[in-house]
Coordinates of C-alpha atoms and ligand atoms in Angstrom, one line a residue:
M1 CA 6.3 5.9 -26.4
A2 CA 8.3 3.6 -28.7
Q3 CA 12.1 4.1 -28.3
I4 CA 13.8 5.9 -31.1
E5 CA 16.2 3.8 -33.1
T6 CA 19.3 6.0 -33.3
L7 CA 20.8 6.2 -36.8
S8 CA 24.5 5.8 -37.0
L9 CA 25.7 8.3 -39.7
L10 CA 28.8 6.6 -41.1
G11 CA 31.2 8.7 -43.1
K12 CA 32.7 6.0 -45.3
P13 CA 29.7 5.6 -47.7
V14 CA 29.5 9.4 -48.1
A15 CA 33.2 9.6 -48.7
E16 CA 33.0 6.8 -51.3
S17 CA 30.2 8.5 -53.2
L18 CA 32.2 11.7 -53.2
Y19 CA 35.3 9.8 -54.6
S20 CA 33.0 8.4 -57.3
A21 CA 31.7 11.8 -58.2
L22 CA 35.3 13.1 -58.4
Q23 CA 36.5 10.3 -60.6
P24 CA 35.5 12.0 -64.0
R25 CA 37.1 15.3 -62.9
I26 CA 40.3 13.4 -61.9
S27 CA 40.3 11.5 -65.3
S28 CA 39.9 14.7 -67.2
L29 CA 42.9 16.3 -65.4
L30 CA 45.0 13.2 -66.1
T31 CA 44.2 13.4 -69.8
K32 CA 45.8 16.9 -69.6
N33 CA 48.8 15.4 -67.9
I34 CA 47.8 17.0 -64.6
T35 CA 47.9 14.8 -61.5
P36 CA 46.4 16.7 -58.5
A37 CA 49.2 17.0 -56.0
L38 CA 49.3 18.0 -52.4
A39 CA 52.2 19.1 -50.2
V40 CA 51.8 18.4 -46.6
V41 CA 53.9 20.2 -44.1
L42 CA 54.3 18.3 -40.8
V43 CA 56.3 19.9 -38.0
G44 CA 57.3 17.9 -35.0
D45 CA 56.2 14.4 -34.1
D46 CA 52.8 14.7 -32.5
P47 CA 51.4 11.1 -32.8
A48 CA 47.8 12.3 -33.6
S49 CA 49.1 14.6 -36.4
K50 CA 51.1 11.7 -37.9
L51 CA 48.0 9.5 -37.8
Y52 CA 46.0 12.2 -39.7
V53 CA 48.7 12.8 -42.2
G54 CA 49.0 9.0 -42.8
S55 CA 45.3 8.6 -43.5
K56 CA 45.3 11.6 -45.9
T57 CA 48.4 10.2 -47.8
R58 CA 46.7 6.8 -48.1
A59 CA 43.6 8.3 -49.6
F60 CA 45.6 10.2 -52.2
K61 CA 47.7 7.2 -53.1
R62 CA 44.6 5.0 -53.5
L63 CA 43.1 7.4 -56.0
G64 CA 46.3 7.8 -57.9
L65 CA 46.9 11.3 -56.7
I66 CA 50.1 12.8 -55.3
S67 CA 50.6 13.6 -51.7
E68 CA 54.1 14.4 -50.5
T69 CA 54.9 15.1 -46.8
F70 CA 57.6 17.5 -45.8
N71 CA 58.8 16.7 -42.3
Y72 CA 60.5 19.2 -40.1
P73 CA 61.7 19.0 -36.4
A74 CA 59.7 20.9 -33.8
T75 CA 62.8 23.1 -33.4
I76 CA 62.4 24.7 -36.9
S77 CA 62.2 28.5 -36.6
E78 CA 59.2 30.5 -37.8
D79 CA 61.3 32.2 -40.5
E80 CA 62.5 28.9 -41.8
L81 CA 59.0 27.5 -41.9
L82 CA 57.8 30.7 -43.8
G83 CA 60.7 30.0 -46.3
V84 CA 59.4 26.4 -46.8
I85 CA 55.9 27.8 -47.5
D86 CA 57.3 30.4 -50.0
K87 CA 59.1 27.6 -51.9
L88 CA 55.9 25.4 -52.0
N89 CA 53.9 28.4 -53.1
A90 CA 56.2 28.9 -56.1
D91 CA 56.5 25.1 -56.9
P92 CA 54.2 24.3 -59.8
R93 CA 54.3 20.6 -59.0
F94 CA 51.9 21.2 -56.1
H95 CA 48.3 22.4 -56.5
G96 CA 47.6 22.3 -52.7
I97 CA 49.5 23.0 -49.5
L98 CA 48.4 21.7 -46.1
V99 CA 50.1 22.8 -42.9
Q100 CA 49.2 20.2 -40.3
L101 CA 48.0 21.8 -37.1
P102 CA 48.8 22.3 -34.3
L103 CA 52.2 23.8 -34.9
P104 CA 54.7 23.9 -32.0
G105 CA 53.8 26.7 -29.5
A106 CA 56.8 28.9 -30.4
I107 CA 55.4 29.3 -34.0
D108 CA 52.7 31.8 -34.7
S109 CA 50.2 29.6 -36.7
N110 CA 48.3 32.6 -38.0
R111 CA 51.5 34.0 -39.6
V112 CA 52.2 30.7 -41.3
L113 CA 48.7 30.2 -42.6
L114 CA 48.7 33.7 -43.9
R115 CA 51.7 32.9 -46.0
V116 CA 50.1 30.1 -47.9
D117 CA 49.0 31.2 -51.4
P118 CA 45.2 31.4 -51.1
L119 CA 44.8 29.6 -54.4
K120 CA 46.8 26.6 -52.9
D121 CA 45.1 26.8 -49.5
V122 CA 43.1 23.5 -49.8
D123 CA 42.4 23.6 -46.0
G124 CA 40.5 26.9 -46.5
F125 CA 42.3 28.4 -43.5
H126 CA 43.7 31.5 -45.2
P127 CA 41.9 34.7 -44.1
T128 CA 41.0 35.4 -47.7
N129 CA 39.2 32.0 -48.0
L130 CA 37.6 32.3 -44.6
G131 CA 36.4 35.8 -45.6
L132 CA 35.0 34.5 -48.9
L133 CA 33.1 31.8 -46.9
L134 CA 31.8 34.3 -44.4
S135 CA 30.5 36.6 -47.2
G136 CA 28.7 33.7 -48.8
Q137 CA 31.0 33.1 -51.8
P138 CA 33.1 30.2 -50.7
R139 CA 36.2 29.0 -52.7
Y140 CA 37.8 26.3 -50.6
I141 CA 35.6 25.3 -47.7
P142 CA 37.5 23.9 -44.7
C143 CA 37.4 20.1 -44.9
T144 CA 35.8 19.1 -41.6
P145 CA 32.8 21.5 -41.8
H146 CA 32.4 20.7 -45.5
G147 CA 32.4 17.0 -44.7
I148 CA 29.8 17.5 -42.0
L149 CA 27.5 19.2 -44.5
A150 CA 28.0 16.3 -46.9
I151 CA 27.0 13.8 -44.2
L152 CA 23.9 15.8 -43.3
E153 CA 22.9 16.0 -47.0
H154 CA 23.6 12.3 -47.7
Y155 CA 21.4 11.1 -44.8
K156 CA 18.8 13.8 -45.4
I157 CA 19.2 15.4 -42.0
P158 CA 17.4 18.7 -42.4
V159 CA 19.2 21.9 -41.7
A160 CA 17.1 24.9 -43.0
G161 CA 14.9 26.4 -40.3
R162 CA 16.3 24.3 -37.5
H163 CA 18.2 25.4 -34.4
A164 CA 21.8 24.3 -34.9
V165 CA 24.0 24.5 -31.8
I166 CA 27.7 24.3 -32.3
V167 CA 30.0 23.6 -29.3
G168 CA 33.5 24.9 -30.1
R169 CA 34.6 28.0 -31.8
S170 CA 37.8 26.9 -33.6
N171 CA 38.9 28.4 -36.9
I172 CA 39.0 24.8 -38.2
V173 CA 35.5 23.7 -37.4
G174 CA 33.2 25.8 -35.3
K175 CA 33.6 29.2 -37.0
P176 CA 33.4 28.1 -40.6
L177 CA 30.6 25.7 -39.8
M178 CA 28.7 28.6 -38.2
A179 CA 28.9 30.5 -41.5
L180 CA 28.0 27.4 -43.6
L181 CA 24.9 26.6 -41.5
A182 CA 23.7 30.2 -41.2
N183 CA 24.3 31.4 -44.7
K184 CA 21.3 31.7 -47.0
W185 CA 21.8 28.8 -49.4
E186 CA 20.3 25.4 -50.0
R187 CA 22.4 23.6 -47.4
G188 CA 22.2 26.3 -44.7
N189 CA 19.5 28.7 -43.5
A190 CA 19.6 27.4 -39.9
T191 CA 19.5 29.5 -36.8
V192 CA 22.9 29.0 -35.2
T193 CA 24.1 29.3 -31.7
I194 CA 27.8 28.9 -30.9
C195 CA 29.0 27.8 -27.5
H196 CA 32.5 27.6 -26.1
T197 CA 34.5 27.4 -22.9
G198 CA 33.2 30.8 -21.9
T199 CA 29.5 29.7 -22.1
T200 CA 27.7 29.8 -18.9
D201 CA 25.4 26.7 -18.4
L202 CA 26.2 24.9 -21.6
A203 CA 23.3 22.4 -21.2
Q204 CA 20.8 25.3 -21.4
Y205 CA 21.8 25.8 -25.0
T206 CA 22.5 22.2 -26.0
R207 CA 19.0 21.2 -24.9
Q208 CA 17.5 23.6 -27.4
A209 CA 19.4 22.0 -30.3
D210 CA 17.6 20.3 -33.2
L211 CA 21.0 19.7 -34.6
L212 CA 24.0 19.6 -32.3
V213 CA 27.6 19.7 -33.5
V214 CA 30.3 19.1 -30.9
A215 CA 33.9 20.0 -31.6
S216 CA 35.2 20.7 -28.1
G217 CA 38.1 18.2 -27.7
R218 CA 36.7 17.1 -24.4
P219 CA 35.8 13.4 -24.2
G220 CA 32.2 12.7 -23.1
L221 CA 31.4 16.4 -22.6
I222 CA 27.8 15.9 -23.9
T223 CA 25.7 13.5 -21.9
A224 CA 22.1 12.3 -22.4
D225 CA 20.6 14.8 -20.0
M226 CA 22.0 17.7 -22.1
V227 CA 20.0 16.9 -25.3
R228 CA 16.4 16.7 -26.2
P229 CA 15.0 13.4 -27.6
G230 CA 15.1 13.3 -31.3
V231 CA 18.2 15.5 -31.7
D232 CA 20.6 14.9 -34.6
I233 CA 24.2 14.9 -33.3
V234 CA 27.5 15.3 -35.1
D235 CA 30.4 14.4 -33.0
V236 CA 33.7 15.9 -34.3
G237 CA 35.7 14.8 -31.2
M238 CA 38.7 12.5 -31.6
N239 CA 40.1 11.9 -28.2
R240 CA 42.6 9.2 -27.0
V241 CA 41.5 7.7 -23.7
P242 CA 44.1 5.3 -22.1
D243 CA 42.9 1.7 -21.7
D244 CA 44.6 -1.7 -21.4
S245 CA 44.3 -2.7 -25.0
E246 CA 47.4 -3.4 -27.1
K247 CA 47.5 0.1 -28.4
G248 CA 47.1 1.5 -24.9
Y249 CA 44.2 3.8 -25.8
R250 CA 40.9 3.9 -27.5
L251 CA 39.4 6.7 -29.6
V252 CA 36.2 8.4 -28.2
G253 CA 34.3 11.5 -29.3
D254 CA 33.1 14.5 -27.3
V255 CA 29.6 12.9 -26.9
A256 CA 28.8 10.0 -24.5
A257 CA 27.7 8.0 -27.4
E258 CA 26.2 4.9 -25.6
E259 CA 23.9 7.2 -23.6
M260 CA 22.5 8.7 -26.8
L261 CA 21.2 5.3 -28.2
G262 CA 17.4 5.4 -28.2
R263 CA 17.4 9.1 -27.4
A264 CA 19.1 10.9 -30.4
H265 CA 17.5 10.6 -33.9
S266 CA 21.0 10.2 -35.3
L267 CA 24.7 10.4 -34.3
T268 CA 28.0 10.2 -36.1
P269 CA 30.2 7.5 -34.6
V270 CA 33.8 8.0 -33.5
P271 CA 35.8 6.7 -35.2
G272 CA 34.1 6.3 -38.6
G273 CA 31.8 9.3 -38.7
V274 CA 33.3 12.7 -39.6
G275 CA 36.9 11.6 -39.9
P276 CA 36.7 9.9 -43.4
M277 CA 34.8 13.0 -44.7
T278 CA 37.6 15.4 -43.7
V279 CA 40.0 13.4 -45.8
A280 CA 37.5 13.1 -48.7
M281 CA 37.0 16.9 -48.7
L282 CA 40.7 17.5 -48.8
V283 CA 40.9 15.4 -52.0
H284 CA 37.9 17.4 -53.3
N285 CA 39.6 20.7 -52.6
T286 CA 42.9 19.5 -54.1
V287 CA 41.1 18.4 -57.3
A288 CA 39.5 21.8 -57.4
A289 CA 42.9 23.5 -57.0
A290 CA 44.4 21.4 -59.8
E291 CA 41.4 22.5 -62.0
L292 CA 42.1 26.1 -61.2
T293 CA 45.7 25.6 -62.5
A294 CA 44.3 23.9 -65.6
G295 CA 42.1 27.0 -66.3
G296 CA 38.9 25.1 -65.4
S297 CA 36.1 26.3 -63.2
G298 CA 37.6 24.6 -60.1
S299 CA 34.2 24.6 -58.4
A300 CA 35.0 24.1 -54.8
Ligands
GUN1 N1 44.6 19.4 -37.5 C1 43.4 18.9 -37.1 N2 42.5 19.0 -38.1 C2 43.2 19.6 -39.2 C3 42.8 19.9 -40.5 O1 41.7 19.7 -41.0 N3 43.8 20.5 -41.2 C4 45.0 20.7 -40.8 N4 45.9 21.3 -41.5 N5 45.4 20.4 -39.5 C5 44.4 19.9 -38.7

């Protein structure tokens, strides 16, 4: 049998076409003197979080949008942080609010996320927005799962009728993606299995996947023997593995990518796959939030 040529599903071209599609909506807001504006709340100095926030800010600046970061020390109290959110909720300058996760252990993330005005919740993490998504009437779709859908659509990777296996049950990726892929709509209608650290014999499930999405945070968790030939794989992992380069580390996904070449039908690379799409969808949601303020449809 001829070897499969594994497609590399790059995120950048998909992000660029989304930015082009957003351009008329942005221009129309600008003519009304509305510049979509995001407030980013960054607590502590986790290097990975700083890196994420930096790439989000650059994308906003490049498109002429506003992104302002509010930095607080890791020692900020939960009540003080709730006060910050209250102020941003009431501040008409900002259409969107993003609280960068993870927050320091002493802070109850759920309480903080619950405090964000659901209409400004461009991350889609507020229980109201997660509930709307679960019930099939999404408002703001969380950025990473939304970006994954856009990649699948762009590269014409089928979803409907297939068996999608998701590894990871986070509120940020696994759970919202489960709803998006299972809901009855043109980009869903898959049969979904969700695996996690409590799954016994993970490989038994991953081997059944037509579409495998891995968001486990464990470098190289998925090896070639755990997938069937021809599988489509989305690797959401972004792990720093120490090496002797100048930076002292390299970024790897949750999938042993080199083993998948010639076996998988397609694979999103790390970096350069899902990452650029998360940022693009944040821009998309912030534009939608600005449109809501302007009395538009704000189609998210
Ligand atoms: N931390 C890792 N991914 C994300 C994300 O998409 N949004 C926020 N707010 N924090 C994150």
